[in-house]
């Protein structure tokens, strides 16, 4: 199965993708994670992307589509893909169709996480991850079971994303409204969109996604 998780910043794409990975052995393809890895490694892509990401704007379609194609080639044909944060523009949606067709894959479902924008700033500014294993947390909604210790690996160091400040989040939301939301009608026309209440708690969102994928 190949699916897209679509929704504004903080909607819960990464949180839900991780659950699908754990439960079904699917593979999470997050262009945001790939770009952050490139920034950290100071590759040419990373050097070009850093300032754009820090402003909350979108990196070029060519760069992200190339990253997705490379990741798909690196994983086995039998593993299902969860596209997290990709596609984000009409051009990326067209590229994804070509990328999948060239690899004999089809797009089975688009999950739109519907959220109330006012709640997103709180979600994003409270977010942090384990510096060692990358597990995600939230200060209020999903803190580690033992404060200061990662549930998954026992690590004690945590980090925050440089673009997780209120000003950048507002730009990221505006980019979503202007460039990403308009691609939904394309998938609606194919009858493959499931709309899910992303304001419910994480377990309920996960259960709703499971039933959308089963149905
Ligand atoms: P990216 O990394 O994709 O960021 P984003 O779309 O802004 O989304 P987030 O990762 O912030 O949110 P999420 O939906 O994953 O939420 P999460 O699950 O963490 O992109 C970053 C940047 O990279 C872009 O701005 C752009 O510059 C560039 N980029 C990336 N892809 C690109 C592309 N295709 N084209 C061009 N540029 C691209 O949840 C957030 C928090 O809320 C967490 O703390 C979590 O614990 C909590 N939470 C989650 N669900 C719930 C819930 N149901 N209830 C309460 N709390 C919850
Ligand atoms: Mg994410």
Coordinates of N, CA, C and O in Angstrom, one line a residue, residues 3-120:
X3 N 0.5 5.4 0.6 CA -0.5 6.4 1.0 C 0.2 7.7 1.3 O 1.4 7.8 1.5
X4 N -0.6 8.8 1.2 CA -0.1 10.1 1.5 C -0.8 10.6 2.8 O -2.0 10.4 3.0
X5 N 0.0 11.2 3.7 CA -0.6 11.8 4.9 C -0.5 13.3 4.6 O 0.6 13.9 4.4
X6 N -1.6 14.0 4.6 CA -1.6 15.4 4.2 C -2.2 16.2 5.3 O -3.2 15.8 5.9
X7 N -1.7 17.3 5.6 CA -2.2 18.2 6.6 C -1.2 19.3 6.9 O 0.0 19.1 6.7
X8 N -1.7 20.4 7.5 CA -0.8 21.5 7.8 C 0.3 21.1 8.9 O 0.2 20.1 9.5
X9 N 1.3 22.0 9.1 CA 2.3 21.8 10.1 C 1.7 21.5 11.4 O 0.8 22.2 11.9
X10 N 2.1 20.4 12.1 CA 1.6 20.1 13.4 C 0.3 19.3 13.4 O -0.2 18.9 14.4
X11 N -0.1 18.9 12.2 CA -1.4 18.1 12.1 C -1.2 16.7 12.7 O -2.2 16.1 13.1
X12 N 0.0 16.2 12.7 CA 0.2 14.9 13.3 C 0.7 13.9 12.2 O 0.6 12.7 12.4
X13 N 1.2 14.4 11.1 CA 1.6 13.5 10.0 C 2.7 12.6 10.5 O 2.7 11.4 10.3
X14 N 3.8 13.2 11.1 CA 4.9 12.4 11.6 C 4.5 11.4 12.7 O 5.0 10.3 12.7
X15 N 3.7 11.9 13.6 CA 3.2 11.0 14.7 C 2.5 9.8 14.2 O 2.8 8.7 14.6
X16 N 1.6 10.0 13.2 CA 0.8 8.9 12.7 C 1.6 8.0 11.8 O 1.4 6.8 11.7
X17 N 2.5 8.6 11.0 CA 3.4 7.8 10.1 C 4.2 6.8 11.0 O 4.3 5.7 10.6
X18 N 4.7 7.3 12.1 CA 5.5 6.4 13.0 C 4.7 5.3 13.5 O 5.2 4.1 13.6
X19 N 3.4 5.5 13.8 CA 2.6 4.4 14.3 C 2.3 3.4 13.2 O 2.3 2.2 13.4
X20 N 2.2 3.9 11.9 CA 2.0 2.9 10.8 C 3.2 2.1 10.5 O 3.1 0.9 10.2
X21 N 4.4 2.8 10.7 CA 5.6 2.0 10.5 C 5.7 0.9 11.6 O 6.0 -0.2 11.3
X22 N 5.4 1.3 12.9 CA 5.5 0.3 13.9 C 4.6 -0.9 13.7 O 4.9 -2.0 14.0
X23 N 3.3 -0.5 13.3 CA 2.3 -1.5 13.2 C 2.4 -2.4 12.0 O 2.1 -3.6 12.0
X24 N 2.7 -1.8 10.8 CA 2.6 -2.5 9.6 C 3.9 -2.7 8.8 O 3.9 -3.2 7.7
X25 N 5.0 -2.2 9.4 CA 6.3 -2.3 8.7 C 6.3 -1.5 7.5 O 7.1 -1.9 6.5
X26 N 5.5 -0.5 7.4 CA 5.6 0.4 6.2 C 6.8 1.3 6.3 O 7.4 1.3 7.4
X27 N 7.1 2.1 5.3 CA 8.2 3.0 5.4 C 7.8 4.4 5.3 O 7.0 4.7 4.5
X28 N 8.3 5.2 6.3 CA 7.9 6.6 6.3 C 8.9 7.4 5.4 O 10.1 7.4 5.6
X29 N 8.3 8.1 4.4 CA 9.1 8.9 3.5 C 8.8 10.4 3.8 O 7.8 10.9 3.2
X30 N 9.5 11.0 4.7 CA 9.3 12.4 5.1 C 10.3 13.3 4.5 O 11.5 13.2 4.7
X31 N 9.8 14.1 3.5 CA 10.8 15.0 2.9 C 11.4 16.0 3.9 O 12.5 16.4 3.8
X32 N 10.6 16.4 4.9 CA 11.1 17.2 6.0 C 12.3 16.6 6.7 O 13.4 17.2 6.8
X33 N 12.2 15.3 7.0 CA 13.3 14.6 7.7 C 14.5 14.4 6.8 O 15.6 14.6 7.2
X34 N 14.2 14.1 5.5 CA 15.3 14.0 4.5 C 16.1 15.3 4.4 O 17.3 15.3 4.3
X35 N 15.3 16.4 4.3 CA 16.0 17.7 4.2 C 16.8 18.1 5.4 O 17.9 18.6 5.4
X36 N 16.2 17.8 6.6 CA 16.9 18.1 7.9 C 18.2 17.2 7.9 O 19.2 17.7 8.4
X37 N 18.2 16.0 7.5 CA 19.4 15.2 7.4 C 20.4 15.8 6.5 O 21.6 15.8 6.8
X38 N 19.9 16.3 5.4 CA 20.8 16.9 4.4 C 21.5 18.2 4.9 O 22.6 18.5 4.7
X39 N 20.7 19.0 5.7 CA 21.2 20.2 6.3 C 22.3 19.8 7.3 O 23.4 20.4 7.3
X40 N 22.0 18.8 8.1 CA 23.0 18.3 9.1 C 24.3 17.9 8.5 O 25.4 18.1 9.0
X41 N 24.1 17.1 7.4 CA 25.3 16.6 6.7 C 26.0 17.6 5.8 O 27.0 17.3 5.2
X42 N 25.4 18.8 5.7 CA 25.9 19.9 4.9 C 26.2 19.5 3.5 O 27.2 19.8 2.9
X43 N 25.3 18.7 2.9 CA 25.3 18.3 1.5 C 24.9 19.5 0.7 O 24.3 20.5 1.2
X44 N 25.2 19.5 -0.6 CA 24.8 20.7 -1.5 C 23.3 21.0 -1.3 O 22.8 22.1 -1.2
X45 N 22.4 19.9 -1.3 CA 21.0 20.1 -1.1 C 20.7 20.7 0.2 O 19.9 21.7 0.3
X46 N 21.4 20.3 1.3 CA 21.2 20.8 2.6 C 21.6 22.3 2.7 O 20.9 23.1 3.3
X47 N 22.7 22.6 2.0 CA 23.2 24.0 2.1 C 22.2 24.9 1.4 O 21.9 26.1 1.8
X48 N 21.5 24.4 0.3 CA 20.6 25.2 -0.4 C 19.2 25.3 0.4 O 18.6 26.4 0.3
X49 N 18.9 24.2 1.0 CA 17.6 24.2 1.7 C 17.5 24.9 3.0 O 16.4 25.4 3.4
X50 N 18.6 25.0 3.7 CA 18.6 25.5 5.1 C 17.9 26.8 5.3 O 16.9 26.9 6.1
X51 N 18.2 27.9 4.5 CA 17.7 29.2 4.7 C 16.2 29.2 4.4 O 15.4 29.8 5.1
X52 N 15.8 28.4 3.4 CA 14.4 28.3 2.9 C 13.6 27.7 4.1 O 12.5 28.2 4.4
X53 N 14.1 26.6 4.6 CA 13.4 25.9 5.7 C 13.3 26.8 7.0 O 12.2 26.9 7.6
X54 N 14.3 27.5 7.3 CA 14.3 28.4 8.4 C 13.3 29.5 8.3 O 12.7 30.0 9.3
X55 N 13.0 29.9 7.0 CA 11.9 30.9 6.8 C 10.6 30.3 6.8 O 9.6 31.0 6.8
X56 N 10.5 29.0 6.7 CA 9.2 28.3 6.6 C 8.6 28.2 5.2 O 7.4 27.9 5.0
X57 N 9.4 28.5 4.2 CA 9.0 28.5 2.8 C 9.3 27.1 2.3 O 9.9 26.2 2.9
X58 N 8.8 26.9 1.0 CA 9.0 25.5 0.4 C 10.3 25.4 -0.4 O 10.6 26.3 -1.1
X59 N 11.0 24.3 -0.2 CA 12.2 24.0 -1.0 C 11.7 23.6 -2.4 O 10.5 23.3 -2.6
X60 N 12.6 23.7 -3.4 CA 12.2 23.5 -4.8 C 11.6 22.1 -5.0 O 12.0 21.1 -4.5
X61 N 10.6 22.1 -6.0 CA 10.0 20.9 -6.3 C 11.0 19.8 -6.8 O 10.9 18.6 -6.5
X62 N 12.0 20.3 -7.6 CA 13.0 19.4 -8.2 C 13.7 18.6 -7.1 O 14.0 17.4 -7.1
X63 N 14.2 19.4 -6.1 CA 15.0 18.8 -5.0 C 14.2 17.7 -4.3 O 14.6 16.6 -4.1
X64 N 12.9 18.1 -3.8 CA 12.2 17.1 -3.0 C 11.8 15.9 -3.8 O 11.8 14.8 -3.3
X65 N 11.4 16.1 -5.1 CA 11.0 14.9 -5.9 C 12.2 14.0 -6.1 O 12.0 12.8 -6.1
X66 N 13.3 14.6 -6.3 CA 14.5 13.7 -6.5 C 14.8 12.9 -5.2 O 15.1 11.7 -5.3
X67 N 14.6 13.5 -4.0 CA 14.8 12.8 -2.8 C 13.9 11.7 -2.7 O 14.3 10.5 -2.3
X68 N 12.6 11.9 -3.0 CA 11.6 10.8 -2.9 C 11.9 9.7 -3.9 O 11.9 8.5 -3.5
X69 N 12.3 10.0 -5.1 CA 12.6 8.9 -6.1 C 13.8 8.1 -5.6 O 13.8 6.9 -5.6
X70 N 14.8 8.8 -5.0 CA 16.0 8.0 -4.5 C 15.6 7.1 -3.4 O 16.1 6.0 -3.3
X71 N 14.8 7.6 -2.4 CA 14.4 6.8 -1.3 C 13.6 5.6 -1.7 O 13.7 4.5 -1.2
X72 N 12.7 5.8 -2.7 CA 11.9 4.6 -3.1 C 12.8 3.6 -3.8 O 12.5 2.4 -3.6
X73 N 13.8 4.1 -4.5 CA 14.7 3.1 -5.2 C 15.5 2.3 -4.1 O 15.8 1.2 -4.4
X74 N 15.8 3.0 -3.0 CA 16.6 2.3 -2.0 C 15.8 1.3 -1.2 O 16.4 0.4 -0.5
X75 N 14.5 1.4 -1.2 CA 13.7 0.4 -0.4 C 13.1 -0.7 -1.3 O 13.0 -0.5 -2.4
X76 N 12.8 -1.8 -0.6 CA 12.3 -2.9 -1.5 C 11.0 -2.6 -2.1 O 10.2 -1.8 -1.6
X77 N 10.7 -3.3 -3.2 CA 9.4 -3.2 -3.9 C 8.2 -3.6 -3.1 O 7.1 -3.2 -3.3
X78 N 8.5 -4.5 -2.1 CA 7.4 -5.0 -1.4 C 6.9 -4.2 -0.2 O 5.9 -4.4 0.5
X79 N 7.7 -3.1 0.1 CA 7.4 -2.3 1.3 C 6.5 -1.2 0.9 O 6.8 -0.5 0.0
X80 N 5.4 -1.0 1.7 CA 4.5 0.1 1.5 C 5.1 1.4 1.9 O 5.8 1.5 2.8
X81 N 4.7 2.5 1.1 CA 5.3 3.8 1.4 C 4.3 4.8 2.0 O 3.1 4.8 1.6
X82 N 4.7 5.5 3.1 CA 3.8 6.6 3.6 C 4.5 7.9 3.3 O 5.6 8.2 3.8
X83 N 3.9 8.6 2.4 CA 4.4 9.9 2.1 C 4.0 11.0 3.1 O 2.8 11.2 3.3
X84 N 5.0 11.5 3.8 CA 4.7 12.4 4.9 C 5.3 13.8 4.5 O 6.5 14.0 4.5
X85 N 4.4 14.7 4.2 CA 4.9 16.1 3.9 C 5.3 16.2 2.4 O 5.9 17.1 2.0
X86 N 4.9 15.3 1.6 CA 5.1 15.2 0.2 C 3.9 14.5 -0.4 O 3.5 13.5 0.1
X87 N 3.3 15.0 -1.5 CA 3.6 16.2 -2.2 C 3.0 17.4 -1.6 O 2.0 17.3 -0.8
X88 N 3.5 18.6 -1.9 CA 3.1 19.8 -1.2 C 2.7 20.9 -2.3 O 2.3 22.0 -1.9
X89 N 2.9 20.6 -3.6 CA 2.5 21.5 -4.6 C 1.9 20.7 -5.7 O 2.1 19.4 -5.8
X90 N 1.2 21.4 -6.7 CA 0.6 20.7 -7.8 C 1.7 20.0 -8.6 O 1.6 18.8 -9.1
X91 N 2.9 20.7 -8.8 CA 4.0 20.1 -9.5 C 4.5 18.8 -8.9 O 4.8 17.8 -9.5
X92 N 4.6 18.8 -7.5 CA 5.0 17.6 -6.8 C 4.0 16.5 -6.9 O 4.4 15.3 -7.0
X93 N 2.7 16.8 -6.9 CA 1.7 15.8 -7.1 C 1.8 15.1 -8.5 O 1.7 13.9 -8.6
X94 N 2.1 15.9 -9.5 CA 2.3 15.4 -10.8 C 3.6 14.5 -10.9 O 3.6 13.4 -11.4
X95 N 4.6 15.0 -10.2 CA 5.9 14.2 -10.2 C 5.6 12.9 -9.5 O 6.2 11.8 -9.9
X96 N 4.9 12.9 -8.4 CA 4.7 11.7 -7.6 C 4.0 10.6 -8.5 O 4.3 9.4 -8.5
X97 N 3.0 11.1 -9.3 CA 2.3 10.1 -10.2 C 3.3 9.5 -11.1 O 3.3 8.2 -11.3
X98 N 4.2 10.3 -11.7 CA 5.3 9.7 -12.6 C 6.2 8.8 -11.9 O 6.6 7.7 -12.3
X99 N 6.6 9.2 -10.7 CA 7.6 8.4 -9.9 C 7.0 7.1 -9.5 O 7.7 6.0 -9.6
X100 N 5.7 7.1 -9.1 CA 5.1 5.8 -8.7 C 4.9 4.9 -10.0 O 5.2 3.7 -9.9
X101 N 4.4 5.5 -11.0 CA 4.1 4.7 -12.3 C 5.4 4.1 -12.8 O 5.4 2.9 -13.2
X102 N 6.5 4.8 -12.7 CA 7.8 4.3 -13.2 C 8.3 3.1 -12.4 O 9.1 2.3 -12.8
X103 N 7.8 3.0 -11.2 CA 8.2 1.9 -10.3 C 7.1 0.9 -10.1 O 7.2 0.0 -9.2
X104 N 6.0 0.9 -10.9 CA 5.0 0.0 -10.8 C 4.1 0.0 -9.5 O 3.5 -0.9 -9.1
X105 N 4.1 1.2 -8.9 CA 3.4 1.4 -7.7 C 2.1 2.2 -8.0 O 2.1 3.0 -8.9
X106 N 1.1 2.1 -7.2 CA -0.1 2.9 -7.3 C -0.4 3.6 -6.0 O 0.0 3.1 -4.9
X107 N -1.0 4.8 -6.1 CA -1.4 5.5 -4.9 C -2.7 5.0 -4.4 O -3.7 5.1 -5.1
X108 N -2.8 4.4 -3.2 CA -4.0 3.8 -2.7 C -4.9 4.8 -2.0 O -6.1 4.7 -2.1
X109 N -4.3 5.6 -1.1 CA -5.2 6.5 -0.3 C -4.5 7.8 0.1 O -3.2 7.8 0.3
X110 N -5.3 8.8 0.2 CA -4.7 10.1 0.8 C -5.5 10.3 2.0 O -6.7 10.4 2.0
X111 N -4.8 10.5 3.1 CA -5.4 10.7 4.4 C -5.2 12.2 4.7 O -4.1 12.7 4.9
X112 N -6.3 13.0 4.8 CA -6.2 14.4 5.1 C -6.5 14.5 6.6 O -7.6 14.2 7.1
X113 N -5.6 15.0 7.4 CA -5.8 15.3 8.8 C -6.3 16.7 8.9 O -5.6 17.7 8.6
X114 N -7.6 16.8 9.4 CA -8.2 18.1 9.5 C -8.0 18.6 10.9 O -8.4 18.0 11.9
X115 N -7.5 19.8 11.0 CA -7.1 20.4 12.3 C -7.5 21.9 12.3 O -7.7 22.5 11.3
X116 N -7.6 22.3 13.6 CA -8.0 23.7 13.9 C -6.6 24.4 14.0 O -5.8 24.1 14.8
X117 N -6.5 25.4 13.1 CA -5.2 26.1 13.0 C -4.7 26.7 14.3 O -3.5 26.7 14.6
X118 N -5.6 27.2 15.1 CA -5.2 27.8 16.4 C -4.5 26.9 17.3 O -3.7 27.3 18.1
X119 N -4.8 25.6 17.2 CA -4.2 24.6 18.1 C -2.8 24.2 17.6 O -2.0 23.7 18.4
X120 N -2.5 24.5 16.4 CA -1.3 24.0 15.8 C 0.0 24.7 16.4 O 1.0 24.0 16.5

